[in-house]
mmCIF file with all atom_site columns, C-alpha atoms in Angstrom:
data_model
loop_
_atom_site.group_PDB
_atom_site.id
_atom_site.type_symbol
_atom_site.label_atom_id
_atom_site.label_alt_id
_atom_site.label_comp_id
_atom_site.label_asym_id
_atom_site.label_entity_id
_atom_site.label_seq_id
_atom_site.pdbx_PDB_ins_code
_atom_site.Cartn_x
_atom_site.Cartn_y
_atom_site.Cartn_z
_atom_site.occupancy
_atom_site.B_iso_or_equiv
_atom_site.pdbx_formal_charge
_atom_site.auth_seq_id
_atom_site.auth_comp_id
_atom_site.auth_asym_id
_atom_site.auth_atom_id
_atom_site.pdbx_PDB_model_num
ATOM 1   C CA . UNK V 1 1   ? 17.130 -54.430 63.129 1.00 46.00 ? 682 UNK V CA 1
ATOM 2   C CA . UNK V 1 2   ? 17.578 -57.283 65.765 1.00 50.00 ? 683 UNK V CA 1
ATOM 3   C CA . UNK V 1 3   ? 16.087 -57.189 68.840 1.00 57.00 ? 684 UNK V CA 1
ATOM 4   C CA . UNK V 1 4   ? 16.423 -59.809 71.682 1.00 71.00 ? 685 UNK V CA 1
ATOM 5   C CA . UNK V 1 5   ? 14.334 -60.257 74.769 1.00 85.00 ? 686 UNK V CA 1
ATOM 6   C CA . UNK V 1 6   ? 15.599 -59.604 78.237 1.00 86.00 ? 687 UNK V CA 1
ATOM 7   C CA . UNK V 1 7   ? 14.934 -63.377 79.161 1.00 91.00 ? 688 UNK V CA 1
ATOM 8   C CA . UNK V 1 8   ? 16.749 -64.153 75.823 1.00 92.00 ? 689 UNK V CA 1
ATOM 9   C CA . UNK V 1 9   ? 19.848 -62.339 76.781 1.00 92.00 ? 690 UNK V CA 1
ATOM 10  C CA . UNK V 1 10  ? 19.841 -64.104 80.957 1.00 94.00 ? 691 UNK V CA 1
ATOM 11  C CA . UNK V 1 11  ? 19.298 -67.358 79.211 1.00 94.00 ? 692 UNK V CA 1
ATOM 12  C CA . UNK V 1 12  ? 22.477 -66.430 77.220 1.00 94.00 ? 693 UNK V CA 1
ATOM 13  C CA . UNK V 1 13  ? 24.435 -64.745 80.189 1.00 95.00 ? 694 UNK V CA 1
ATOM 14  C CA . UNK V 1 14  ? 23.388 -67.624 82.626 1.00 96.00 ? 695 UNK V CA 1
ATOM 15  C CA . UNK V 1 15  ? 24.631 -70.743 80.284 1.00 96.00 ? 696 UNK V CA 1
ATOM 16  C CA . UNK V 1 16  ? 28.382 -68.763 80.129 1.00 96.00 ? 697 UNK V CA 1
ATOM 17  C CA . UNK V 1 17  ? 28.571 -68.180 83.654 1.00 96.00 ? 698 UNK V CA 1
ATOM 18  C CA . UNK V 1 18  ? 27.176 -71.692 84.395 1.00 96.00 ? 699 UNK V CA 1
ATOM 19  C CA . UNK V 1 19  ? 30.054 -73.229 81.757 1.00 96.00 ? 700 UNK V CA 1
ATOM 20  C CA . UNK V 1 20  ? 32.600 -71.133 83.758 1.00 95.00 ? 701 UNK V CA 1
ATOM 21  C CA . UNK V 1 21  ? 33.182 -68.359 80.907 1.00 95.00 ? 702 UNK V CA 1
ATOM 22  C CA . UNK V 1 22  ? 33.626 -64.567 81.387 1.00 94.00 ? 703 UNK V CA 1
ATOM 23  C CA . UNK V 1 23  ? 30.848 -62.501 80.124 1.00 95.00 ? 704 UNK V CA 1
ATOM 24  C CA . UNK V 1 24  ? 30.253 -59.701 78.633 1.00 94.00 ? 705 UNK V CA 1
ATOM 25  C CA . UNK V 1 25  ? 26.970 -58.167 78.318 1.00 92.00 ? 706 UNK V CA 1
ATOM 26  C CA . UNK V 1 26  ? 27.425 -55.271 75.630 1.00 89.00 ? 707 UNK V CA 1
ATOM 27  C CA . UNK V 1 27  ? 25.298 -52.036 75.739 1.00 87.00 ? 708 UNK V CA 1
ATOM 28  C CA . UNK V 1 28  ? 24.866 -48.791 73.918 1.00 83.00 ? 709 UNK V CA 1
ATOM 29  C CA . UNK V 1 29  ? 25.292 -45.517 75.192 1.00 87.00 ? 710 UNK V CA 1
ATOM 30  C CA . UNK V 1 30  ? 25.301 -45.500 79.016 1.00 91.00 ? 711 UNK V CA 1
ATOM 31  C CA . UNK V 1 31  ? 23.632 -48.501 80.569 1.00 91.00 ? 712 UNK V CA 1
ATOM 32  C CA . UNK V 1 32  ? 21.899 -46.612 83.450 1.00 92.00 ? 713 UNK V CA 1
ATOM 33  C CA . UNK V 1 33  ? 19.984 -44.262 81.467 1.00 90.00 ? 714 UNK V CA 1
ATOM 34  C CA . UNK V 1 34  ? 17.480 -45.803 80.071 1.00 87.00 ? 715 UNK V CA 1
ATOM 35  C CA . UNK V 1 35  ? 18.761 -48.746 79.379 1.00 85.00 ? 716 UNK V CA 1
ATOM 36  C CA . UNK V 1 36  ? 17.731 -51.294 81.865 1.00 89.00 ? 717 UNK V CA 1
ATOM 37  C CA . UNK V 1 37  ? 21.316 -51.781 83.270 1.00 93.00 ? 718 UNK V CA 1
ATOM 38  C CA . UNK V 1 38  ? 20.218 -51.482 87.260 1.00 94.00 ? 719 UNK V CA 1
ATOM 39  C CA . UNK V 1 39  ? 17.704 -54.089 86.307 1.00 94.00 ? 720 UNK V CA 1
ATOM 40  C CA . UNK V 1 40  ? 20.218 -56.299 84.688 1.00 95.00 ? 721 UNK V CA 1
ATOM 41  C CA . UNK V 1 41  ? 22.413 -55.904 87.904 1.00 96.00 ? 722 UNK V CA 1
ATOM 42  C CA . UNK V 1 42  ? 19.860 -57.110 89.711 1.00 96.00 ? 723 UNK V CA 1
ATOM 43  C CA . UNK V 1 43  ? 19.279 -60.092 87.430 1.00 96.00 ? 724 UNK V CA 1
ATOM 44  C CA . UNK V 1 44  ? 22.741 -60.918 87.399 1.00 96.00 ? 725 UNK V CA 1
ATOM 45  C CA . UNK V 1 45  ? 23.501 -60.775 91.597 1.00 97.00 ? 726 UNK V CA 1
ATOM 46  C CA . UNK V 1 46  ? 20.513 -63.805 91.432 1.00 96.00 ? 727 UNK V CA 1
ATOM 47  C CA . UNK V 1 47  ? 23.104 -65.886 89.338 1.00 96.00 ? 728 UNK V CA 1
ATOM 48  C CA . UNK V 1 48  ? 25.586 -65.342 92.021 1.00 95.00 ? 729 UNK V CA 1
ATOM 49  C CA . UNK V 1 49  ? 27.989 -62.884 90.066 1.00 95.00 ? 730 UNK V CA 1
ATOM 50  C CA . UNK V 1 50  ? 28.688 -59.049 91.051 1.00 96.00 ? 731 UNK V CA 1
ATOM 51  C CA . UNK V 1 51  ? 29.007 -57.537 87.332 1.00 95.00 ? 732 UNK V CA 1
ATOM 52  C CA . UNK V 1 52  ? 31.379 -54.787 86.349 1.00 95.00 ? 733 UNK V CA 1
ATOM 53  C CA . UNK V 1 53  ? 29.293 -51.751 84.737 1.00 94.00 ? 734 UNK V CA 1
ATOM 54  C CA . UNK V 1 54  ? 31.969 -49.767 82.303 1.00 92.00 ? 735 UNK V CA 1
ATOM 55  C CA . UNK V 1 55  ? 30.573 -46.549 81.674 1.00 90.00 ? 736 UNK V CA 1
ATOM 56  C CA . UNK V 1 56  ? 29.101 -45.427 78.678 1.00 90.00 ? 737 UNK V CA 1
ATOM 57  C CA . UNK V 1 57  ? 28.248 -41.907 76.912 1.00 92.00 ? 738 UNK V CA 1
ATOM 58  C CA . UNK V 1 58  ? 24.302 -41.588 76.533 1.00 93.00 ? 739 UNK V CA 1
ATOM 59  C CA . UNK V 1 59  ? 22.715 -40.265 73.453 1.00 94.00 ? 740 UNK V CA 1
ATOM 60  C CA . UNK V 1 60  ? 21.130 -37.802 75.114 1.00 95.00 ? 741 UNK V CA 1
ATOM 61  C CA . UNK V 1 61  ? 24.912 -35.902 75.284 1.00 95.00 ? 742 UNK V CA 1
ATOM 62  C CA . UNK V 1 62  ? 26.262 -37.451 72.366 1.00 95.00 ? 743 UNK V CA 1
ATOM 63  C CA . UNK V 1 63  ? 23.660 -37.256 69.628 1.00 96.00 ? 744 UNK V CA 1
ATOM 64  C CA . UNK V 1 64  ? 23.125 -33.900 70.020 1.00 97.00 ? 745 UNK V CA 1
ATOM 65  C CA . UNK V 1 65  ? 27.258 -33.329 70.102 1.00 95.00 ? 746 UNK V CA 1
ATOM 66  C CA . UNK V 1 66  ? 27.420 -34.837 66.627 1.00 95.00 ? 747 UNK V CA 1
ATOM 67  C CA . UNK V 1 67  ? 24.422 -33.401 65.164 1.00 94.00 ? 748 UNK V CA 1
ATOM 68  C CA . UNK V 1 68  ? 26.422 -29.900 66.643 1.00 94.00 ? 749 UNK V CA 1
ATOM 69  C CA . UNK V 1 69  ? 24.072 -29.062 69.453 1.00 96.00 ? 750 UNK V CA 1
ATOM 70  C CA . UNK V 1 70  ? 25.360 -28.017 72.765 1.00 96.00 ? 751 UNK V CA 1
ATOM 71  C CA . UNK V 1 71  ? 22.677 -28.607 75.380 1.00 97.00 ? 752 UNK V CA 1
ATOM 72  C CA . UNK V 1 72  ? 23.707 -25.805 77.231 1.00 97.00 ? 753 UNK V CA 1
ATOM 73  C CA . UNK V 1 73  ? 25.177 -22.498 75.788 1.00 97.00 ? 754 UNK V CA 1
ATOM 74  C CA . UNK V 1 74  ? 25.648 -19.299 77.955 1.00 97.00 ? 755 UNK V CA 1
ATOM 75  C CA . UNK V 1 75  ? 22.860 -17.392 77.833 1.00 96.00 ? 756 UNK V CA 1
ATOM 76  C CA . UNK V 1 76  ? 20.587 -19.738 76.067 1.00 97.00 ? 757 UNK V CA 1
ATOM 77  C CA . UNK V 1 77  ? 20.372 -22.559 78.413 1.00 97.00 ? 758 UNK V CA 1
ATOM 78  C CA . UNK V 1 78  ? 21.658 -23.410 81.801 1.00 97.00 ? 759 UNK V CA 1
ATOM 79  C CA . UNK V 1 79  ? 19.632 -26.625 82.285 1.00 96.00 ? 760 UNK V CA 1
ATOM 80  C CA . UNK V 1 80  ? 19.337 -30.110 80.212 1.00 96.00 ? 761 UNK V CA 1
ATOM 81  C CA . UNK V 1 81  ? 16.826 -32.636 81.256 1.00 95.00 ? 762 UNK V CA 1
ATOM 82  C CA . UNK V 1 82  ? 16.362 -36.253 79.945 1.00 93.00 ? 763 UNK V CA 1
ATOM 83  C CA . UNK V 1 83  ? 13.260 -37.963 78.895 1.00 92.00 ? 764 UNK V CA 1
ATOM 84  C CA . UNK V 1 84  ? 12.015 -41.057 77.962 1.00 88.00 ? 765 UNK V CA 1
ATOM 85  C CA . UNK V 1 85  ? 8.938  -40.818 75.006 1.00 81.00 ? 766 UNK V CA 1
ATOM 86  C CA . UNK V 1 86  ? 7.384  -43.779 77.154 1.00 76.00 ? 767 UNK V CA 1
ATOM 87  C CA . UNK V 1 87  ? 6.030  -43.751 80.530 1.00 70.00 ? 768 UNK V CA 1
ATOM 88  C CA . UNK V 1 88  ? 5.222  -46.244 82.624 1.00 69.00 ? 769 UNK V CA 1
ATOM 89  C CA . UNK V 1 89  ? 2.902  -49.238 80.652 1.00 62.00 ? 770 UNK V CA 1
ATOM 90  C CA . UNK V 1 90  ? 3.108  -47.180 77.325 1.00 60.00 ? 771 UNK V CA 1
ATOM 91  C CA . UNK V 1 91  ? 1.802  -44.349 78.956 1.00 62.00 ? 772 UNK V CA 1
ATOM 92  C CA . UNK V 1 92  ? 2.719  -40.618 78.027 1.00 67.00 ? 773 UNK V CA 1
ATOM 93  C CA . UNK V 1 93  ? 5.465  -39.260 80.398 1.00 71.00 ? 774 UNK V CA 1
ATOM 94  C CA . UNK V 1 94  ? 4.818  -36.590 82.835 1.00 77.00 ? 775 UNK V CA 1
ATOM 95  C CA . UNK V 1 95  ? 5.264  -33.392 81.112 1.00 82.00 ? 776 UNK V CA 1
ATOM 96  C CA . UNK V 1 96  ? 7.851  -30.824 81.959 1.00 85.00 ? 777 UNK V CA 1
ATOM 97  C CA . UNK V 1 97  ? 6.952  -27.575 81.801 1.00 93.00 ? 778 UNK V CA 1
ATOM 98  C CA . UNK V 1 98  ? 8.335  -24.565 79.469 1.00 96.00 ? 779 UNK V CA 1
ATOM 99  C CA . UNK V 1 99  ? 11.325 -22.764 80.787 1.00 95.00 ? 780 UNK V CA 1
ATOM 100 C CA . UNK V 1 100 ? 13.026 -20.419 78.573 1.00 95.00 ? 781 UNK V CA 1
ATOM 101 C CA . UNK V 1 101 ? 16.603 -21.212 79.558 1.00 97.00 ? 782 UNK V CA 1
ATOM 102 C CA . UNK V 1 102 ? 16.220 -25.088 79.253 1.00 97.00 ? 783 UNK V CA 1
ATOM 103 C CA . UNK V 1 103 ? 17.486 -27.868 77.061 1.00 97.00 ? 784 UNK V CA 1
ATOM 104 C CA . UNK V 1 104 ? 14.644 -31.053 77.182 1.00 96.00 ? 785 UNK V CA 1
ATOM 105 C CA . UNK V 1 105 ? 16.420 -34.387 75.337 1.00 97.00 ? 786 UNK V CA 1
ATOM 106 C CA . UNK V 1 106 ? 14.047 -37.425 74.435 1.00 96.00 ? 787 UNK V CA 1
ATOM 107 C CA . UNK V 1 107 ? 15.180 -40.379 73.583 1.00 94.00 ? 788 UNK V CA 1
ATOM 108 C CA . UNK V 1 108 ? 13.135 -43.442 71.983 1.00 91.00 ? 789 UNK V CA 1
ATOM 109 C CA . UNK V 1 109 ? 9.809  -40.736 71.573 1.00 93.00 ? 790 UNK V CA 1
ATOM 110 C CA . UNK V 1 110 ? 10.423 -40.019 67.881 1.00 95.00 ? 791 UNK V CA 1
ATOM 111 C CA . UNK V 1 111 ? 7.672  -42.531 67.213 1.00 93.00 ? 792 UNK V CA 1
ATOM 112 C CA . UNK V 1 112 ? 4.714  -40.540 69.086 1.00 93.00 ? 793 UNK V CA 1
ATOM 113 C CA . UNK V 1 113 ? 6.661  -37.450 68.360 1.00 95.00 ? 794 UNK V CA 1
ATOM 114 C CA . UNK V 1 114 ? 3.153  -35.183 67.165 1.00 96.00 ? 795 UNK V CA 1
ATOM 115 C CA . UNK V 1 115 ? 1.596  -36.250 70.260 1.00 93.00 ? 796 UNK V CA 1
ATOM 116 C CA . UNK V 1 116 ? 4.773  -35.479 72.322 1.00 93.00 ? 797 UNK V CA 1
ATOM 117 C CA . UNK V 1 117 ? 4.684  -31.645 70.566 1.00 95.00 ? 798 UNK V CA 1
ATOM 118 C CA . UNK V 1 118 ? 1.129  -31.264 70.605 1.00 95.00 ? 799 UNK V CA 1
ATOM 119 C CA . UNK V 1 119 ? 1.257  -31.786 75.111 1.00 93.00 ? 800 UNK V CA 1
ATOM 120 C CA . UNK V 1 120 ? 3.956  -29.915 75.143 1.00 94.00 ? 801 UNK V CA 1
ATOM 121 C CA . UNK V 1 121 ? 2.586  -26.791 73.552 1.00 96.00 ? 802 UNK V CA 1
ATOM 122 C CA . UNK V 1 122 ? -0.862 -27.268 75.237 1.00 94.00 ? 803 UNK V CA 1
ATOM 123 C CA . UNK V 1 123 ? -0.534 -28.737 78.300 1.00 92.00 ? 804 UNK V CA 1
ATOM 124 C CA . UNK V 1 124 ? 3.055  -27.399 79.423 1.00 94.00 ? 805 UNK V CA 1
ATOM 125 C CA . UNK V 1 125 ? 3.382  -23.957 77.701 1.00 96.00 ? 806 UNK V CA 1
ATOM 126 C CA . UNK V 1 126 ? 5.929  -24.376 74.979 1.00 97.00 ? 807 UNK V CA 1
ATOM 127 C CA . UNK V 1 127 ? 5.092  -21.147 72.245 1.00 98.00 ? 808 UNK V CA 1
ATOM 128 C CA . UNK V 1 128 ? 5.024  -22.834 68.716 1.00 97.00 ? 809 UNK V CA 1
ATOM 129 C CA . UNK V 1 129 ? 7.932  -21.840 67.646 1.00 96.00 ? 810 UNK V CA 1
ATOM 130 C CA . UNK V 1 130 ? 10.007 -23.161 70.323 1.00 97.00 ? 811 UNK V CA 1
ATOM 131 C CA . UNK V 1 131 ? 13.146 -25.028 67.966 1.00 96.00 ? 812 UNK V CA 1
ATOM 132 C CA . UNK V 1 132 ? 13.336 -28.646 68.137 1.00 97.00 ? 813 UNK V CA 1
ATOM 133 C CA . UNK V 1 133 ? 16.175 -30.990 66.264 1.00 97.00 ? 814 UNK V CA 1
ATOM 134 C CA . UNK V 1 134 ? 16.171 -34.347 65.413 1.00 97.00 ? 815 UNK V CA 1
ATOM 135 C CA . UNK V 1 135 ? 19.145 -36.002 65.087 1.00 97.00 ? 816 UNK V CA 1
ATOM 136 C CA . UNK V 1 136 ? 18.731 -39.455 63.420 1.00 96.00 ? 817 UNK V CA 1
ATOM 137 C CA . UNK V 1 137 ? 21.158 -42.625 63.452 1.00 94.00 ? 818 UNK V CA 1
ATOM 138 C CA . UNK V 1 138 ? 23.792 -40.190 65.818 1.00 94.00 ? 819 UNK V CA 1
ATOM 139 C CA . UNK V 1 139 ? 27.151 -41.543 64.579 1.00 92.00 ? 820 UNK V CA 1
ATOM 140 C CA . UNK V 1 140 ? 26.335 -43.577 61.978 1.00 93.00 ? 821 UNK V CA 1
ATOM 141 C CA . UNK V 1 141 ? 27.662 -43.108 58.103 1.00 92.00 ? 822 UNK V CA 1
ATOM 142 C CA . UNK V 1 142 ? 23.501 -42.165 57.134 1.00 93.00 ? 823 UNK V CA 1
ATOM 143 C CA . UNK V 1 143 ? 23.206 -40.136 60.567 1.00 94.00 ? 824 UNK V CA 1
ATOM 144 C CA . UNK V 1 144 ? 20.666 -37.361 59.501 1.00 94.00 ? 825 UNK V CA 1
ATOM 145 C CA . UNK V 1 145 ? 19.326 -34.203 61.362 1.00 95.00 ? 826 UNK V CA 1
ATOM 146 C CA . UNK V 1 146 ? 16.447 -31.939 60.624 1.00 95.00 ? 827 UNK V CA 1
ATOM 147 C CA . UNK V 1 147 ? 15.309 -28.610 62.582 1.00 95.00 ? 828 UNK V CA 1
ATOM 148 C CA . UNK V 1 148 ? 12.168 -27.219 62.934 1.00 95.00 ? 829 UNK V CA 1
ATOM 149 C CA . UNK V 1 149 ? 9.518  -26.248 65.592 1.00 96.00 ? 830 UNK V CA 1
ATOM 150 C CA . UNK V 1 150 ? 7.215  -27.291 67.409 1.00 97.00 ? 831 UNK V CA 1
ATOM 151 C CA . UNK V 1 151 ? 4.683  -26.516 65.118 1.00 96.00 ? 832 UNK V CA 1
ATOM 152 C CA . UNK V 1 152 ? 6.143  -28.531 62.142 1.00 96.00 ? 833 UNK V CA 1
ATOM 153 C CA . UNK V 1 153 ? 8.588  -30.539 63.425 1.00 97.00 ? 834 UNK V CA 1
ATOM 154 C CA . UNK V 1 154 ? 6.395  -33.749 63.079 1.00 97.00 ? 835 UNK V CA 1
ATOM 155 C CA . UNK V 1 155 ? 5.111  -32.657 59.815 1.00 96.00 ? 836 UNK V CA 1
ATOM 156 C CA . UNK V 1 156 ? 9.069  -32.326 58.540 1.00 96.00 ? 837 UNK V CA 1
ATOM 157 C CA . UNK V 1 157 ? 9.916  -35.730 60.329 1.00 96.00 ? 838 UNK V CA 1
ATOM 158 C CA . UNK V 1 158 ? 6.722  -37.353 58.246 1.00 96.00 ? 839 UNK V CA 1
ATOM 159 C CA . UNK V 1 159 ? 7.944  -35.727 55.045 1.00 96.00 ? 840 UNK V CA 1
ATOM 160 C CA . UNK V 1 160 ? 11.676 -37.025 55.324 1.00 95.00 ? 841 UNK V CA 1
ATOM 161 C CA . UNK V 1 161 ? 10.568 -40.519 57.291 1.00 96.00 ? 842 UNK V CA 1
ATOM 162 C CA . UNK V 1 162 ? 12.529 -40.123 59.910 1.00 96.00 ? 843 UNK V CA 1
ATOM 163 C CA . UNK V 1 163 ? 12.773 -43.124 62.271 1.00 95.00 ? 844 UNK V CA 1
ATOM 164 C CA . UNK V 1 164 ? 14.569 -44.884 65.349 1.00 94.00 ? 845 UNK V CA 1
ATOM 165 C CA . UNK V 1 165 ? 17.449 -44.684 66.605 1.00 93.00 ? 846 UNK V CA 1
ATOM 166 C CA . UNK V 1 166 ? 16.436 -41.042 66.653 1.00 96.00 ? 847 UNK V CA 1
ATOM 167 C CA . UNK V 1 167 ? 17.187 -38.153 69.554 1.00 97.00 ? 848 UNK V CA 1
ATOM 168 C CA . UNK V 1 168 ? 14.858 -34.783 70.090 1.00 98.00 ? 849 UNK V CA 1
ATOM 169 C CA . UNK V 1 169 ? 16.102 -31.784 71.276 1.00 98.00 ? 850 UNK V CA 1
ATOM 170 C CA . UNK V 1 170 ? 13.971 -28.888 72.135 1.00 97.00 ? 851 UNK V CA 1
ATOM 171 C CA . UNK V 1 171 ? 15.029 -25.515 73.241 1.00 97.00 ? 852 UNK V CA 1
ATOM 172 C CA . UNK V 1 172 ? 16.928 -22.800 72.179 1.00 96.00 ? 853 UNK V CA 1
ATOM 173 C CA . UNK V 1 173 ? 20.397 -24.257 71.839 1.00 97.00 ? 854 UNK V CA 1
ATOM 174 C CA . UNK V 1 174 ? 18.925 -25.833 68.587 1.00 96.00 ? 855 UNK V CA 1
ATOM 175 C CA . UNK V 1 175 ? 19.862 -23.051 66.512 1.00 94.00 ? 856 UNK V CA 1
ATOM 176 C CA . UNK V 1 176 ? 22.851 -22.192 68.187 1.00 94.00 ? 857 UNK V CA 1
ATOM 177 C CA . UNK V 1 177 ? 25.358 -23.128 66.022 1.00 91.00 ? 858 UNK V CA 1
ATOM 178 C CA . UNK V 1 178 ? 23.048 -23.310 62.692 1.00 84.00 ? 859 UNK V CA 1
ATOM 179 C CA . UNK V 1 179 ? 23.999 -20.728 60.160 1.00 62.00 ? 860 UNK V CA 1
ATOM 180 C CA . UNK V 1 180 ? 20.939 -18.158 59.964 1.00 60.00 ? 861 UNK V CA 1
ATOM 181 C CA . UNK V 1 181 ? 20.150 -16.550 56.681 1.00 49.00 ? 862 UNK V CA 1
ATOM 182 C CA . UNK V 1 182 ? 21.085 -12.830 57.595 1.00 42.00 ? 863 UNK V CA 1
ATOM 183 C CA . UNK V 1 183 ? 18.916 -11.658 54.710 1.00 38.00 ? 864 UNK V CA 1
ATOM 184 C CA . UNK V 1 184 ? 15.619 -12.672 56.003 1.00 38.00 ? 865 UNK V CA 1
ATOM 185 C CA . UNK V 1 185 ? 16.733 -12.998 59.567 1.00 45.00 ? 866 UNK V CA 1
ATOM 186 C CA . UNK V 1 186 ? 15.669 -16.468 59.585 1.00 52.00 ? 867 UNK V CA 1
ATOM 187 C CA . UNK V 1 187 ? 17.725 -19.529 60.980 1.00 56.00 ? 868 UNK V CA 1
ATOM 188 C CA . UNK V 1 188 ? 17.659 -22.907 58.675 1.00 58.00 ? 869 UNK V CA 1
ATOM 189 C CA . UNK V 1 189 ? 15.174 -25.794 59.066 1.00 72.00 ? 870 UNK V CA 1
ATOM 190 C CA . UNK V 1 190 ? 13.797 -28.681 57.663 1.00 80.00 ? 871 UNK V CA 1
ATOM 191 C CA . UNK V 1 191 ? 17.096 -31.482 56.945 1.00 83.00 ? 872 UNK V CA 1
ATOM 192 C CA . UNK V 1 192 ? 19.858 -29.980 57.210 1.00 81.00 ? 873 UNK V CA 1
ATOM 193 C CA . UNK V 1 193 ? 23.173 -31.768 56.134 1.00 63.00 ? 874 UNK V CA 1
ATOM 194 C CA . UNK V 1 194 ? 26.033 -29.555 57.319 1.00 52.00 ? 875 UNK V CA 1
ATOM 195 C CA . UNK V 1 195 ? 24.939 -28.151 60.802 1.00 54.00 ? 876 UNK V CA 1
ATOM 196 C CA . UNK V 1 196 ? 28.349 -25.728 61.371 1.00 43.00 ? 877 UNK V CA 1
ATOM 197 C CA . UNK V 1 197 ? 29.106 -24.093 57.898 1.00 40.00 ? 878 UNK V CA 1
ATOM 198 C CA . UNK V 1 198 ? 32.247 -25.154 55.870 1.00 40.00 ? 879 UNK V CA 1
ATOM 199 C CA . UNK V 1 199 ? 35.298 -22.433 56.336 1.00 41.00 ? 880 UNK V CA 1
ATOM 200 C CA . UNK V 1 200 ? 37.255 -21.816 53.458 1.00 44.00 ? 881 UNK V CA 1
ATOM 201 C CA . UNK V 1 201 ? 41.045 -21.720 54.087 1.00 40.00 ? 882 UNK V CA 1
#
């Protein structure tokens, strides 16, 4: 994968504007979470130009959407917050603490992912078998999800080397829609390659 950085891209932006061109500075998902677009604005204003933000559709709603995982479900959750796996200079972010009825998204953690679990169950309260999902490469032909806990959901990510672009979801709504195994009472986990089951016609 590519990666450019930011004084790459104004360097780019600024010759185009300064040759007279239209620009267009392409994102994914939604440029103002997480993705640096207010500073960018900024940036931009100090070459003179007022930029048009389109909006976009953040993984944070759309990952889980295609891995089938609604981030809030009647009577399972009735809250969603976002998180960044990075705080401020590398840092770890502030924890949020358990709630039954809420949906917690990460995005760009997947890589500190058994520390991430391990602060959440001891510092914040989440019980060790709170579900989390992964959802890896959201959208993409090789997109790939895998369900577990918090309690092996790092070992399971290890085991099937899961890695970036990759989206976390914790809560209940994780096994919403999986198909539990009625016999043992237990819902799926580990990869999982068809999260709604096939209906025959």
């Amino acid at each position: 994968m590519f990666f450019l950085t930011d004084q790459k891209i104004y360097s780019w932006v600024k010759e185009g504007l300064d040759a007279g061109k239209h620009v267009i500075r392409l994102k994914i998902g939604d440029p103002f979470v997480f993705g640096r677009g207010g500073e960018e604005v900024i940036k931009f204003r100090s070459f003179g130009v007022e930029p048009n933000v389109i909006p976009g559709v953040s993984a944070a709603f759309s990952a889980p959407l295609l891995g089938s995982i609604p981030v809030t479900h009647r009577g399972v959750s009735n809250q969603v917050v976002m998180c960044t796996g990075y705080g401020r200079n590398g840092t770890s972010p502030d924890l949020i603490q358990f709630h039954k009825e809420q949906t917690i998204v990460f995005l760009m953690a997947v890589g500190r992912l058994r520390e991430l679990c391990n602060n959440l169950v001891n510092l914040a309260g989440y019980p060790l078998r709170t579900p989390v999902a992964i959802v890896e490469r959201a959208g993409c032909p090789d997109q790939r999800s895998i369900v577990g806990n918090m309690k092996n959901i790092a070992d399971l990510a290890e085991d099937y080397d899961i890695k970036p672009p990759s989206t976390i979801i914790v809560g209940d709504v994780v096994n919403v829609l999986l198909q539990s195994d009625e016999t043992f009472d237990e819902t799926v986990g580990g990869l999982v390659t068809r999260m709604i089951p096939e209906v025959n016609t």
